[in-house]
């Protein structure tokens, strides 16, 4: 397995674990409620034109997620889920020191971002519910409404699951 396929497997497993432990099994998945249940604060703030979101853990161990106030609700939901991915990947089980991830709109792609995006898709569109909704005959835009994500996010999820 290469680094990316390993990251994908781990992101899916971690998202399922977070949903199981901190979710309420309702759709659409509420990433803010999950963050709160994990002890993470969420803030909407003016982050500047080139930053969509960030997560910081301070030296006391408190983690905070910031999303850009100018983004719409679906974009913000995905950003929060993406930041939760960075949390699951680098902070959840790892130490308690200060850590920070800042997501720029023209951001670099690397394995950390790949993991966080895979985690976000897996969290907001849980595999079994997503497959069931497709079997039910939902179109991409109906799936986007059902899971409260963007249509491009639906298409990426379909592609990565081979559905
Ligand atoms: Zn990121």
mmCIF file with all atom_site columns, C-alpha atoms in Angstrom, residues 50-156:
data_model
loop_
_atom_site.group_PDB
_atom_site.id
_atom_site.type_symbol
_atom_site.label_atom_id
_atom_site.label_alt_id
_atom_site.label_comp_id
_atom_site.label_asym_id
_atom_site.label_entity_id
_atom_site.label_seq_id
_atom_site.pdbx_PDB_ins_code
_atom_site.Cartn_x
_atom_site.Cartn_y
_atom_site.Cartn_z
_atom_site.occupancy
_atom_site.B_iso_or_equiv
_atom_site.pdbx_formal_charge
_atom_site.auth_seq_id
_atom_site.auth_comp_id
_atom_site.auth_asym_id
_atom_site.auth_atom_id
_atom_site.pdbx_PDB_model_num
ATOM 1   C CA . UNK A 1 50  ? -7.234  33.310 0.996  1.00 0.00 ? 50  UNK A CA 1
ATOM 2   C CA . UNK A 1 51  ? -8.033  31.218 4.095  1.00 0.00 ? 51  UNK A CA 1
ATOM 3   C CA . UNK A 1 52  ? -11.082 28.916 4.222  1.00 0.00 ? 52  UNK A CA 1
ATOM 4   C CA . UNK A 1 53  ? -10.463 27.373 7.629  1.00 0.00 ? 53  UNK A CA 1
ATOM 5   C CA . UNK A 1 54  ? -8.010  26.455 10.325 1.00 0.00 ? 54  UNK A CA 1
ATOM 6   C CA . UNK A 1 55  ? -7.618  24.359 13.434 1.00 0.00 ? 55  UNK A CA 1
ATOM 7   C CA . UNK A 1 56  ? -5.349  25.179 16.336 1.00 0.00 ? 56  UNK A CA 1
ATOM 8   C CA . UNK A 1 57  ? -4.587  23.337 19.536 1.00 0.00 ? 57  UNK A CA 1
ATOM 9   C CA . UNK A 1 58  ? -3.013  25.553 22.167 1.00 0.00 ? 58  UNK A CA 1
ATOM 10  C CA . UNK A 1 59  ? -0.462  24.502 24.766 1.00 0.00 ? 59  UNK A CA 1
ATOM 11  C CA . UNK A 1 60  ? -3.268  23.881 27.286 1.00 0.00 ? 60  UNK A CA 1
ATOM 12  C CA . UNK A 1 61  ? -4.691  21.235 24.937 1.00 0.00 ? 61  UNK A CA 1
ATOM 13  C CA . UNK A 1 62  ? -7.793  23.195 23.882 1.00 0.00 ? 62  UNK A CA 1
ATOM 14  C CA . UNK A 1 63  ? -8.552  22.773 20.171 1.00 0.00 ? 63  UNK A CA 1
ATOM 15  C CA . UNK A 1 64  ? -10.458 25.402 18.187 1.00 0.00 ? 64  UNK A CA 1
ATOM 16  C CA . UNK A 1 65  ? -11.745 25.366 14.608 1.00 0.00 ? 65  UNK A CA 1
ATOM 17  C CA . UNK A 1 66  ? -12.219 28.608 12.649 1.00 0.00 ? 66  UNK A CA 1
ATOM 18  C CA . UNK A 1 67  ? -14.191 28.832 9.411  1.00 0.00 ? 67  UNK A CA 1
ATOM 19  C CA . UNK A 1 68  ? -14.407 31.864 7.149  1.00 0.00 ? 68  UNK A CA 1
ATOM 20  C CA . UNK A 1 69  ? -17.557 33.847 7.887  1.00 0.00 ? 69  UNK A CA 1
ATOM 21  C CA . UNK A 1 70  ? -18.035 34.623 4.189  1.00 0.00 ? 70  UNK A CA 1
ATOM 22  C CA . UNK A 1 71  ? -18.507 30.961 3.166  1.00 0.00 ? 71  UNK A CA 1
ATOM 23  C CA . UNK A 1 72  ? -21.994 29.493 2.736  1.00 0.00 ? 72  UNK A CA 1
ATOM 24  C CA . UNK A 1 73  ? -23.365 26.793 5.059  1.00 0.00 ? 73  UNK A CA 1
ATOM 25  C CA . UNK A 1 74  ? -22.450 23.762 2.921  1.00 0.00 ? 74  UNK A CA 1
ATOM 26  C CA . UNK A 1 75  ? -18.931 24.999 2.357  1.00 0.00 ? 75  UNK A CA 1
ATOM 27  C CA . UNK A 1 76  ? -18.577 25.699 6.092  1.00 0.00 ? 76  UNK A CA 1
ATOM 28  C CA . UNK A 1 77  ? -19.845 22.217 7.002  1.00 0.00 ? 77  UNK A CA 1
ATOM 29  C CA . UNK A 1 78  ? -17.232 20.645 4.732  1.00 0.00 ? 78  UNK A CA 1
ATOM 30  C CA . UNK A 1 79  ? -14.478 22.896 6.105  1.00 0.00 ? 79  UNK A CA 1
ATOM 31  C CA . UNK A 1 80  ? -15.366 21.966 9.710  1.00 0.00 ? 80  UNK A CA 1
ATOM 32  C CA . UNK A 1 81  ? -15.385 18.269 8.776  1.00 0.00 ? 81  UNK A CA 1
ATOM 33  C CA . UNK A 1 82  ? -12.003 18.759 7.025  1.00 0.00 ? 82  UNK A CA 1
ATOM 34  C CA . UNK A 1 83  ? -10.525 20.443 10.125 1.00 0.00 ? 83  UNK A CA 1
ATOM 35  C CA . UNK A 1 84  ? -11.906 17.575 12.235 1.00 0.00 ? 84  UNK A CA 1
ATOM 36  C CA . UNK A 1 85  ? -9.903  15.356 9.893  1.00 0.00 ? 85  UNK A CA 1
ATOM 37  C CA . UNK A 1 86  ? -6.695  17.199 10.817 1.00 0.00 ? 86  UNK A CA 1
ATOM 38  C CA . UNK A 1 87  ? -7.718  16.757 14.451 1.00 0.00 ? 87  UNK A CA 1
ATOM 39  C CA . UNK A 1 88  ? -8.304  13.021 14.076 1.00 0.00 ? 88  UNK A CA 1
ATOM 40  C CA . UNK A 1 89  ? -5.046  12.621 12.134 1.00 0.00 ? 89  UNK A CA 1
ATOM 41  C CA . UNK A 1 90  ? -2.697  14.704 14.335 1.00 0.00 ? 90  UNK A CA 1
ATOM 42  C CA . UNK A 1 91  ? -4.277  15.614 17.663 1.00 0.00 ? 91  UNK A CA 1
ATOM 43  C CA . UNK A 1 92  ? -6.941  13.133 18.755 1.00 0.00 ? 92  UNK A CA 1
ATOM 44  C CA . UNK A 1 93  ? -4.623  10.431 20.028 1.00 0.00 ? 93  UNK A CA 1
ATOM 45  C CA . UNK A 1 94  ? -1.344  12.323 19.776 1.00 0.00 ? 94  UNK A CA 1
ATOM 46  C CA . UNK A 1 95  ? 0.058   14.212 22.714 1.00 0.00 ? 95  UNK A CA 1
ATOM 47  C CA . UNK A 1 96  ? -1.250  17.547 23.939 1.00 0.00 ? 96  UNK A CA 1
ATOM 48  C CA . UNK A 1 97  ? 1.137   20.199 22.585 1.00 0.00 ? 97  UNK A CA 1
ATOM 49  C CA . UNK A 1 98  ? 0.361   23.143 20.329 1.00 0.00 ? 98  UNK A CA 1
ATOM 50  C CA . UNK A 1 99  ? -0.472  22.213 16.699 1.00 0.00 ? 99  UNK A CA 1
ATOM 51  C CA . UNK A 1 100 ? -1.927  24.271 13.876 1.00 0.00 ? 100 UNK A CA 1
ATOM 52  C CA . UNK A 1 101 ? -3.249  23.674 10.362 1.00 0.00 ? 101 UNK A CA 1
ATOM 53  C CA . UNK A 1 102 ? -4.235  26.619 8.166  1.00 0.00 ? 102 UNK A CA 1
ATOM 54  C CA . UNK A 1 103 ? -6.165  25.854 4.977  1.00 0.00 ? 103 UNK A CA 1
ATOM 55  C CA . UNK A 1 104 ? -5.583  28.306 2.154  1.00 0.00 ? 104 UNK A CA 1
ATOM 56  C CA . UNK A 1 105 ? -7.887  28.371 -0.839 1.00 0.00 ? 105 UNK A CA 1
ATOM 57  C CA . UNK A 1 106 ? -4.892  27.918 -3.154 1.00 0.00 ? 106 UNK A CA 1
ATOM 58  C CA . UNK A 1 107 ? -3.449  25.408 -0.694 1.00 0.00 ? 107 UNK A CA 1
ATOM 59  C CA . UNK A 1 108 ? -0.867  22.798 -1.427 1.00 0.00 ? 108 UNK A CA 1
ATOM 60  C CA . UNK A 1 109 ? -1.987  19.210 -1.804 1.00 0.00 ? 109 UNK A CA 1
ATOM 61  C CA . UNK A 1 110 ? -0.171  16.682 0.316  1.00 0.00 ? 110 UNK A CA 1
ATOM 62  C CA . UNK A 1 111 ? -1.030  13.541 2.223  1.00 0.00 ? 111 UNK A CA 1
ATOM 63  C CA . UNK A 1 112 ? -2.344  15.524 5.250  1.00 0.00 ? 112 UNK A CA 1
ATOM 64  C CA . UNK A 1 113 ? -4.821  17.395 3.031  1.00 0.00 ? 113 UNK A CA 1
ATOM 65  C CA . UNK A 1 114 ? -5.712  14.197 1.192  1.00 0.00 ? 114 UNK A CA 1
ATOM 66  C CA . UNK A 1 115 ? -6.496  12.488 4.511  1.00 0.00 ? 115 UNK A CA 1
ATOM 67  C CA . UNK A 1 116 ? -8.537  15.483 5.765  1.00 0.00 ? 116 UNK A CA 1
ATOM 68  C CA . UNK A 1 117 ? -10.634 15.607 2.574  1.00 0.00 ? 117 UNK A CA 1
ATOM 69  C CA . UNK A 1 118 ? -11.249 11.859 2.622  1.00 0.00 ? 118 UNK A CA 1
ATOM 70  C CA . UNK A 1 119 ? -12.179 12.095 6.315  1.00 0.00 ? 119 UNK A CA 1
ATOM 71  C CA . UNK A 1 120 ? -14.609 14.983 5.613  1.00 0.00 ? 120 UNK A CA 1
ATOM 72  C CA . UNK A 1 121 ? -16.352 13.110 2.782  1.00 0.00 ? 121 UNK A CA 1
ATOM 73  C CA . UNK A 1 122 ? -16.587 9.966  4.919  1.00 0.00 ? 122 UNK A CA 1
ATOM 74  C CA . UNK A 1 123 ? -17.945 11.904 7.904  1.00 0.00 ? 123 UNK A CA 1
ATOM 75  C CA . UNK A 1 124 ? -20.603 13.916 6.034  1.00 0.00 ? 124 UNK A CA 1
ATOM 76  C CA . UNK A 1 125 ? -21.577 11.121 3.611  1.00 0.00 ? 125 UNK A CA 1
ATOM 77  C CA . UNK A 1 126 ? -21.351 7.905  5.654  1.00 0.00 ? 126 UNK A CA 1
ATOM 78  C CA . UNK A 1 127 ? -20.769 5.028  3.255  1.00 0.00 ? 127 UNK A CA 1
ATOM 79  C CA . UNK A 1 128 ? -23.816 2.870  4.044  1.00 0.00 ? 128 UNK A CA 1
ATOM 80  C CA . UNK A 1 129 ? -26.269 5.824  4.033  1.00 0.00 ? 129 UNK A CA 1
ATOM 81  C CA . UNK A 1 130 ? -24.662 7.201  0.871  1.00 0.00 ? 130 UNK A CA 1
ATOM 82  C CA . UNK A 1 131 ? -24.891 3.865  -0.961 1.00 0.00 ? 131 UNK A CA 1
ATOM 83  C CA . UNK A 1 132 ? -28.512 3.430  0.214  1.00 0.00 ? 132 UNK A CA 1
ATOM 84  C CA . UNK A 1 133 ? -29.467 6.899  -1.068 1.00 0.00 ? 133 UNK A CA 1
ATOM 85  C CA . UNK A 1 134 ? -27.937 6.076  -4.470 1.00 0.00 ? 134 UNK A CA 1
ATOM 86  C CA . UNK A 1 135 ? -29.834 2.752  -4.558 1.00 0.00 ? 135 UNK A CA 1
ATOM 87  C CA . UNK A 1 136 ? -32.975 4.754  -3.775 1.00 0.00 ? 136 UNK A CA 1
ATOM 88  C CA . UNK A 1 137 ? -32.357 6.603  -7.040 1.00 0.00 ? 137 UNK A CA 1
ATOM 89  C CA . UNK A 1 138 ? -31.311 10.038 -5.807 1.00 0.00 ? 138 UNK A CA 1
ATOM 90  C CA . UNK A 1 139 ? -29.671 12.347 -8.336 1.00 0.00 ? 139 UNK A CA 1
ATOM 91  C CA . UNK A 1 140 ? -26.409 14.122 -7.505 1.00 0.00 ? 140 UNK A CA 1
ATOM 92  C CA . UNK A 1 141 ? -28.279 17.312 -6.553 1.00 0.00 ? 141 UNK A CA 1
ATOM 93  C CA . UNK A 1 142 ? -30.747 15.339 -4.381 1.00 0.00 ? 142 UNK A CA 1
ATOM 94  C CA . UNK A 1 143 ? -27.786 13.626 -2.699 1.00 0.00 ? 143 UNK A CA 1
ATOM 95  C CA . UNK A 1 144 ? -26.195 17.045 -2.131 1.00 0.00 ? 144 UNK A CA 1
ATOM 96  C CA . UNK A 1 145 ? -29.418 18.279 -0.465 1.00 0.00 ? 145 UNK A CA 1
ATOM 97  C CA . UNK A 1 146 ? -29.835 15.073 1.562  1.00 0.00 ? 146 UNK A CA 1
ATOM 98  C CA . UNK A 1 147 ? -26.306 15.197 2.985  1.00 0.00 ? 147 UNK A CA 1
ATOM 99  C CA . UNK A 1 148 ? -26.040 19.035 2.926  1.00 0.00 ? 148 UNK A CA 1
ATOM 100 C CA . UNK A 1 149 ? -22.847 19.080 0.885  1.00 0.00 ? 149 UNK A CA 1
ATOM 101 C CA . UNK A 1 150 ? -21.944 20.546 -2.515 1.00 0.00 ? 150 UNK A CA 1
ATOM 102 C CA . UNK A 1 151 ? -22.645 18.634 -5.737 1.00 0.00 ? 151 UNK A CA 1
ATOM 103 C CA . UNK A 1 152 ? -18.893 18.409 -6.485 1.00 0.00 ? 152 UNK A CA 1
ATOM 104 C CA . UNK A 1 153 ? -18.403 16.819 -3.032 1.00 0.00 ? 153 UNK A CA 1
ATOM 105 C CA . UNK A 1 154 ? -21.075 14.221 -3.943 1.00 0.00 ? 154 UNK A CA 1
ATOM 106 C CA . UNK A 1 155 ? -19.276 13.445 -7.214 1.00 0.00 ? 155 UNK A CA 1
ATOM 107 C CA . UNK A 1 156 ? -15.921 13.027 -5.476 1.00 0.00 ? 156 UNK A CA 1
#
